[in-house]
mmCIF file of C-alpha atoms in Angstrom:
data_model
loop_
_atom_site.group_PDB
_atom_site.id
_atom_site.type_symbol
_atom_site.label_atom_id
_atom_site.label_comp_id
_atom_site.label_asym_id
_atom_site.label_seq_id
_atom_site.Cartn_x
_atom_site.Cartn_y
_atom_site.Cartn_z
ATOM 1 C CA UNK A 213 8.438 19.928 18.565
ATOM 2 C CA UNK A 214 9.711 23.445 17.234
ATOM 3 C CA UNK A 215 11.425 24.828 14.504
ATOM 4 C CA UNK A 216 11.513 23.894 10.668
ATOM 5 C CA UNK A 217 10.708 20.212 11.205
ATOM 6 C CA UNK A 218 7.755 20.292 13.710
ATOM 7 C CA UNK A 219 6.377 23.115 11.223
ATOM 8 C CA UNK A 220 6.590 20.343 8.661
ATOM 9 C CA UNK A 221 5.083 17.528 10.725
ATOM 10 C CA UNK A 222 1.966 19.862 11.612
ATOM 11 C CA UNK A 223 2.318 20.447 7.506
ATOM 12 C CA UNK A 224 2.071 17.033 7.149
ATOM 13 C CA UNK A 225 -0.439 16.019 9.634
ATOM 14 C CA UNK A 226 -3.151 18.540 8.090
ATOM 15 C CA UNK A 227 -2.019 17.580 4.714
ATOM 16 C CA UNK A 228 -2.677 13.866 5.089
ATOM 17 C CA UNK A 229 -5.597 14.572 7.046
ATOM 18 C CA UNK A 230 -7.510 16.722 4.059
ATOM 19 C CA UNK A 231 -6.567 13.714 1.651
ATOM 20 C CA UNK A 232 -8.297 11.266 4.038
ATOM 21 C CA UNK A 233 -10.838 13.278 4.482
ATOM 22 C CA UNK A 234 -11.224 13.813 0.370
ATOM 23 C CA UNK A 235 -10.761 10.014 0.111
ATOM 24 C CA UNK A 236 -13.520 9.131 2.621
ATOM 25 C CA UNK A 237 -15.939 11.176 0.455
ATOM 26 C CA UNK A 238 -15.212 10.017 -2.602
ATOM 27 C CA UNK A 239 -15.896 6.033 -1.285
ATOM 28 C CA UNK A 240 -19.141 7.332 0.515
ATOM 29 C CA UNK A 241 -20.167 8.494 -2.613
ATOM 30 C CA UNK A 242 -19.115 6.310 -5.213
ATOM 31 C CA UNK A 243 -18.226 2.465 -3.495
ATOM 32 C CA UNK A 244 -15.763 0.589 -4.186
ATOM 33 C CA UNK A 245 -15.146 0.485 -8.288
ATOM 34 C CA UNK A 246 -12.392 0.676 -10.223
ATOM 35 C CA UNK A 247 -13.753 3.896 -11.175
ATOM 36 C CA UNK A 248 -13.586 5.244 -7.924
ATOM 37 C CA UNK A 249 -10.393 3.737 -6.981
ATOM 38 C CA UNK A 250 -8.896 5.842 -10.017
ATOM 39 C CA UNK A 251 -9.871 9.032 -8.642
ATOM 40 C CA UNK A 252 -8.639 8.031 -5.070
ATOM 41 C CA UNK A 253 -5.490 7.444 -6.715
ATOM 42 C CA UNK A 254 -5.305 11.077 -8.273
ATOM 43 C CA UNK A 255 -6.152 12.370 -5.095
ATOM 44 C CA UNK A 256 -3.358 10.364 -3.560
ATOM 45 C CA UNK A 257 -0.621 11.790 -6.098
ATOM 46 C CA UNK A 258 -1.549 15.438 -5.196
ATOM 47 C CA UNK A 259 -0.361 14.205 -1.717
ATOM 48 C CA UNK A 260 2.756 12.565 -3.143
ATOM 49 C CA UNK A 261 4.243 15.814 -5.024
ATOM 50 C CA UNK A 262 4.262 17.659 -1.926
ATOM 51 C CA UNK A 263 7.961 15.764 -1.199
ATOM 52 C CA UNK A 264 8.993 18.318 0.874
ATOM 53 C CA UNK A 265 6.559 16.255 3.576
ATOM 54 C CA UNK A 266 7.432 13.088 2.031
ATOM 55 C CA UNK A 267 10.951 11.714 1.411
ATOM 56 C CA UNK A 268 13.260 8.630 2.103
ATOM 57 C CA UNK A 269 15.427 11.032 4.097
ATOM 58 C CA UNK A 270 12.315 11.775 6.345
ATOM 59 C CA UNK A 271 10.823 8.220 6.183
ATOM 60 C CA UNK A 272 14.014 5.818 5.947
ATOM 61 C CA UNK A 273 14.427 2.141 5.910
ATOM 62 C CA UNK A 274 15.346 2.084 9.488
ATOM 63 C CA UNK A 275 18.174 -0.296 10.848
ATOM 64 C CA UNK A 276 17.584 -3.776 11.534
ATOM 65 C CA UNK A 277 14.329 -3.631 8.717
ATOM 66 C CA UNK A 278 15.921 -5.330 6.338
ATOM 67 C CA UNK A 279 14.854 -3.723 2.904
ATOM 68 C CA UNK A 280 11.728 -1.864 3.787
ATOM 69 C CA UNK A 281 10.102 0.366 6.618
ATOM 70 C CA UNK A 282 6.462 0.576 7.071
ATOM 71 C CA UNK A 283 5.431 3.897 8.446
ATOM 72 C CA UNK A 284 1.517 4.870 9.289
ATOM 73 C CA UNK A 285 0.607 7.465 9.243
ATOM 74 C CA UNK A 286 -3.145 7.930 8.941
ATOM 75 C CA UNK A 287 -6.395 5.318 10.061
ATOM 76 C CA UNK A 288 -9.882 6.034 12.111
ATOM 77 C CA UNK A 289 -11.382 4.422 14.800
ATOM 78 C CA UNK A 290 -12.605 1.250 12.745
ATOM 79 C CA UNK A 291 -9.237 0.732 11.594
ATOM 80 C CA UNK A 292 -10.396 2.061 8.115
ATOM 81 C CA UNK A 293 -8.810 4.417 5.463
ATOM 82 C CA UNK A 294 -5.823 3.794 6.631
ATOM 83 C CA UNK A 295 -2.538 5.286 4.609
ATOM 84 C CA UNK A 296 0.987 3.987 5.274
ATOM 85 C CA UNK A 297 4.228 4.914 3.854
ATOM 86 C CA UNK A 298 6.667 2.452 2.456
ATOM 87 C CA UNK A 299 10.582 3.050 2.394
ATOM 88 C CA UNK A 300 12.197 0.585 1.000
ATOM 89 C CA UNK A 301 16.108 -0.264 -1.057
ATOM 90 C CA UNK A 302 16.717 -2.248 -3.977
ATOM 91 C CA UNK A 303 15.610 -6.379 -3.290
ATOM 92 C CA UNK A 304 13.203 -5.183 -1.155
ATOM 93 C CA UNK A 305 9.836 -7.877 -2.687
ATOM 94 C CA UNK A 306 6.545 -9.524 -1.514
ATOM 95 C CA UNK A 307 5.278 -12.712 -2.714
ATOM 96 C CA UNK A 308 1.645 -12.691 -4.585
ATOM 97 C CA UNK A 309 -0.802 -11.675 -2.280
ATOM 98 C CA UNK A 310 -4.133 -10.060 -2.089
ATOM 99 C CA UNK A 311 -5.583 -7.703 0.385
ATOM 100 C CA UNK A 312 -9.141 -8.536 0.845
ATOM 101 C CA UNK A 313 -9.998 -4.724 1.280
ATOM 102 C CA UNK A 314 -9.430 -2.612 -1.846
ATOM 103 C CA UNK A 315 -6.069 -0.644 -1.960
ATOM 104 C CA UNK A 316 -4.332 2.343 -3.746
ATOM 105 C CA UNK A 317 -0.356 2.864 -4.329
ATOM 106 C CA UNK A 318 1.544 5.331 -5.630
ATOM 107 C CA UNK A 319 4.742 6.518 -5.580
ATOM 108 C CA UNK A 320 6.571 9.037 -4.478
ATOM 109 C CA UNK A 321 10.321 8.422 -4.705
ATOM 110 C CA UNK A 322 12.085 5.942 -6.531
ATOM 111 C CA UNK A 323 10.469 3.264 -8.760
ATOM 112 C CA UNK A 324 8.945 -0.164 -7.775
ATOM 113 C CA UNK A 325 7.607 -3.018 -10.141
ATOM 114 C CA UNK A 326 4.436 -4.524 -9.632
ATOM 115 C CA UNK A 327 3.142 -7.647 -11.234
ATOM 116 C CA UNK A 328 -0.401 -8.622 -11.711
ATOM 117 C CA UNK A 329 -1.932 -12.125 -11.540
ATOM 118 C CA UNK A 330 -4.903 -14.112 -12.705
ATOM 119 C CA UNK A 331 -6.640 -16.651 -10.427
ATOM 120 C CA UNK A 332 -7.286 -19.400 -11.922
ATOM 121 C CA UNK A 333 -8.774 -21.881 -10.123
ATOM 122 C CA UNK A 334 -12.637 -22.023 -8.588
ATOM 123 C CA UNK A 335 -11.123 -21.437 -5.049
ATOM 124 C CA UNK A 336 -13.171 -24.416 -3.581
ATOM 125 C CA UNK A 337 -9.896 -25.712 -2.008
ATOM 126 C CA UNK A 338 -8.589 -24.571 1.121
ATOM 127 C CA UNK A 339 -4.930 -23.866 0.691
ATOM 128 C CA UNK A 340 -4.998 -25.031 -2.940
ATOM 129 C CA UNK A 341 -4.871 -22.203 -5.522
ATOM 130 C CA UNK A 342 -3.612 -21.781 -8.936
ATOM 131 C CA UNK A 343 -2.487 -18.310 -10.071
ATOM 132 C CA UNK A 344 -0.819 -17.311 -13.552
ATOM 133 C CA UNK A 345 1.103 -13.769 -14.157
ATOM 134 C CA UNK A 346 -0.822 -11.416 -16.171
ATOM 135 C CA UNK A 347 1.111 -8.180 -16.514
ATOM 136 C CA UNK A 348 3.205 -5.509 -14.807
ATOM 137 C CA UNK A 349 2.950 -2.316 -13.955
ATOM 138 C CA UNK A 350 5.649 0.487 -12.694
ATOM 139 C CA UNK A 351 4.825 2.680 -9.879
ATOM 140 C CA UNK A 352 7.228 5.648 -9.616
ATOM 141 C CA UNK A 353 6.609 9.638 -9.256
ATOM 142 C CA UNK A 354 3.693 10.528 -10.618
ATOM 143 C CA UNK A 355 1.760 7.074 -11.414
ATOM 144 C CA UNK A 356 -0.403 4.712 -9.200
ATOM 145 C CA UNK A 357 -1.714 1.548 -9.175
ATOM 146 C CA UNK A 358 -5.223 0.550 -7.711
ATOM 147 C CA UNK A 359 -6.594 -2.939 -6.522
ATOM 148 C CA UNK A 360 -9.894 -4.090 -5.649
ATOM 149 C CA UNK A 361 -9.876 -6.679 -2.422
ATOM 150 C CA UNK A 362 -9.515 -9.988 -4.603
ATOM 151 C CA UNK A 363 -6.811 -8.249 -7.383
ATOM 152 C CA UNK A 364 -3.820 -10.346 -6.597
ATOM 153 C CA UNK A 365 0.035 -8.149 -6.921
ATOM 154 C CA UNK A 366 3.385 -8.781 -5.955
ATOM 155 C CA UNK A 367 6.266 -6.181 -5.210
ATOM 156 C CA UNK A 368 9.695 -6.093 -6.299
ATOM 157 C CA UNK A 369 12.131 -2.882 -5.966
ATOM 158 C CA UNK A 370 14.743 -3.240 -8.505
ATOM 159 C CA UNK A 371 16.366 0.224 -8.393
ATOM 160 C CA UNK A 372 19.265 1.438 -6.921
ATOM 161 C CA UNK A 373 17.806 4.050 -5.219
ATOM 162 C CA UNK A 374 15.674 4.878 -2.076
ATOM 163 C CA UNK A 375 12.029 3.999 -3.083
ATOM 164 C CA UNK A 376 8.818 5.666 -1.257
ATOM 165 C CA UNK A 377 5.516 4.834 -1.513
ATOM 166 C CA UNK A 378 2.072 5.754 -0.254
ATOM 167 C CA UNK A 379 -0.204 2.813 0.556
ATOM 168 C CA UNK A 380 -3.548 3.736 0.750
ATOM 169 C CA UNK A 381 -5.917 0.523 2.602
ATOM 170 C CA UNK A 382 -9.892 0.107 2.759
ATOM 171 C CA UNK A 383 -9.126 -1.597 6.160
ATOM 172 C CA UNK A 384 -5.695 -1.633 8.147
ATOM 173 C CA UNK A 385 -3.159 -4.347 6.936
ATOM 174 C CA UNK A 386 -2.884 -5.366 10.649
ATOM 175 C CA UNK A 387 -7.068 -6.317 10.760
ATOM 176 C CA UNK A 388 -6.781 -8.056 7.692
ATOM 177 C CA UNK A 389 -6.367 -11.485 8.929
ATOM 178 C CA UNK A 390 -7.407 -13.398 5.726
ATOM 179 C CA UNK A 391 -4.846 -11.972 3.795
ATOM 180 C CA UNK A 392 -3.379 -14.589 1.609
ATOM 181 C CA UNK A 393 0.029 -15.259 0.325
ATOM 182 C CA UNK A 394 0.370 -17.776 -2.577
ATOM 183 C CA UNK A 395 2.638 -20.002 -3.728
ATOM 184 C CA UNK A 396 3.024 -19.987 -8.044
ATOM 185 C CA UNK A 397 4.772 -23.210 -7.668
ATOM 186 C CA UNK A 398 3.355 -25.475 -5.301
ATOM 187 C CA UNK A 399 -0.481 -24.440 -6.418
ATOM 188 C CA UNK A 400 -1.015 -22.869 -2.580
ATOM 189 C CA UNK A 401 -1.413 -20.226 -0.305
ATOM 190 C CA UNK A 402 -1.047 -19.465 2.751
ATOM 191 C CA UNK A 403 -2.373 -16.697 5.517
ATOM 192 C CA UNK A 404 -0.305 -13.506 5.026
ATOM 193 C CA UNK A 405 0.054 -11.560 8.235
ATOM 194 C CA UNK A 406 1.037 -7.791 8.413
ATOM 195 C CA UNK A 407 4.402 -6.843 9.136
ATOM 196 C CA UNK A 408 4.879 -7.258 12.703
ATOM 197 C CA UNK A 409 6.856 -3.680 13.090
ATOM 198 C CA UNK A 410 5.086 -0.782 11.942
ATOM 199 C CA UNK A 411 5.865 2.150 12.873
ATOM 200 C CA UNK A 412 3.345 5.197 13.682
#
């Protein structure tokens, strides 16, 4: 590819690249704590103010997506450290789920609302599972949230404008097979598997 936009593309390759490469080290030398998730999330927002690599004009919800388009862009060999981006439009939500690997978001464009639960229950019971809201957090330009593998979020873009997102995974979403989705209602969960159309 020539001209301005493969410039940009090699731009962004080396840029995501030294970020993964910055993250890496900083979980080989710390593990995974909150404290270390914290920095990874700094290191992620230097990535998201370069927006002339990252925008929902260059990473749109594509046709036939529905509400959200789940771009990756980054993983090794394992299928760990593996950074997505996430375009999505206004309705665009997930149901409570954890990730079983510890994660990093933060945003780019746009503004998305993510709520935190509680687990309350001893989780002795397969496919039982009691869960109570505990508080909610914005993620827009500039701010981040971070999640350790058995922190428990749910998604919901509410603005009426294109949202983008960097998701930053321990392990890929699509080798996380005991991913659960719950249900606040019923008391259960379920299996949660990745989105089935990723694009890279």
């Amino acid at each position: 590819m020539e001209g301005p936009a493969g410039l940009l593309k090699v731009q962004r390759e080396t840029e995501v690249n030294r970020c993964t490469n910055d993250i890496r080290a900083i979980m080989s030398l710390n593990g995974v704590t909150r404290s270390a998730l914290s920095k990874v999330k700094a290191r992620l927002l230097e990535l998201a103010a370069r927006q002339e690599l990252f925008s929902a004009n260059i990473f749109p919800v594509k046709d036939g997506d529905g509400t959200s388009s789940l771009y990756l862009l980054s993983e090794d060999e394992k299928h760990e450290y593996a950074l997505y981006v996430v375009s999505e439009r206004q309705g665009n939500m997930s149901p409570p789920h954890d990730h079983t690997t510890w994660a990093v978001i933060v945003g780019v464009e746009g503004e998305e609302l993510n709520k935190f639960y509680d687990r309350l229950d001893d989780g002795k019971d397969e496919g039982q599972a009691e869960i109570s809201e505990s508080h909610t957090e914005t993620v827009g330009v500039g701010t981040g949230v971070t999640l350790m593998p058995e922190d428990i979020h749910s998604i919901h873009c509410l603005v009426d404008q294109p949202t983008l997102n960097f998701h930053f995974y321990g392990r890929s979403i699509e080798h996380l097979p005991q991913r659960k989705a719950f249900n606040m209602v019923d008391g259960t969960y379920k299996y949660f598997p990745a989105n089935p159309h990723i694009y890279k």
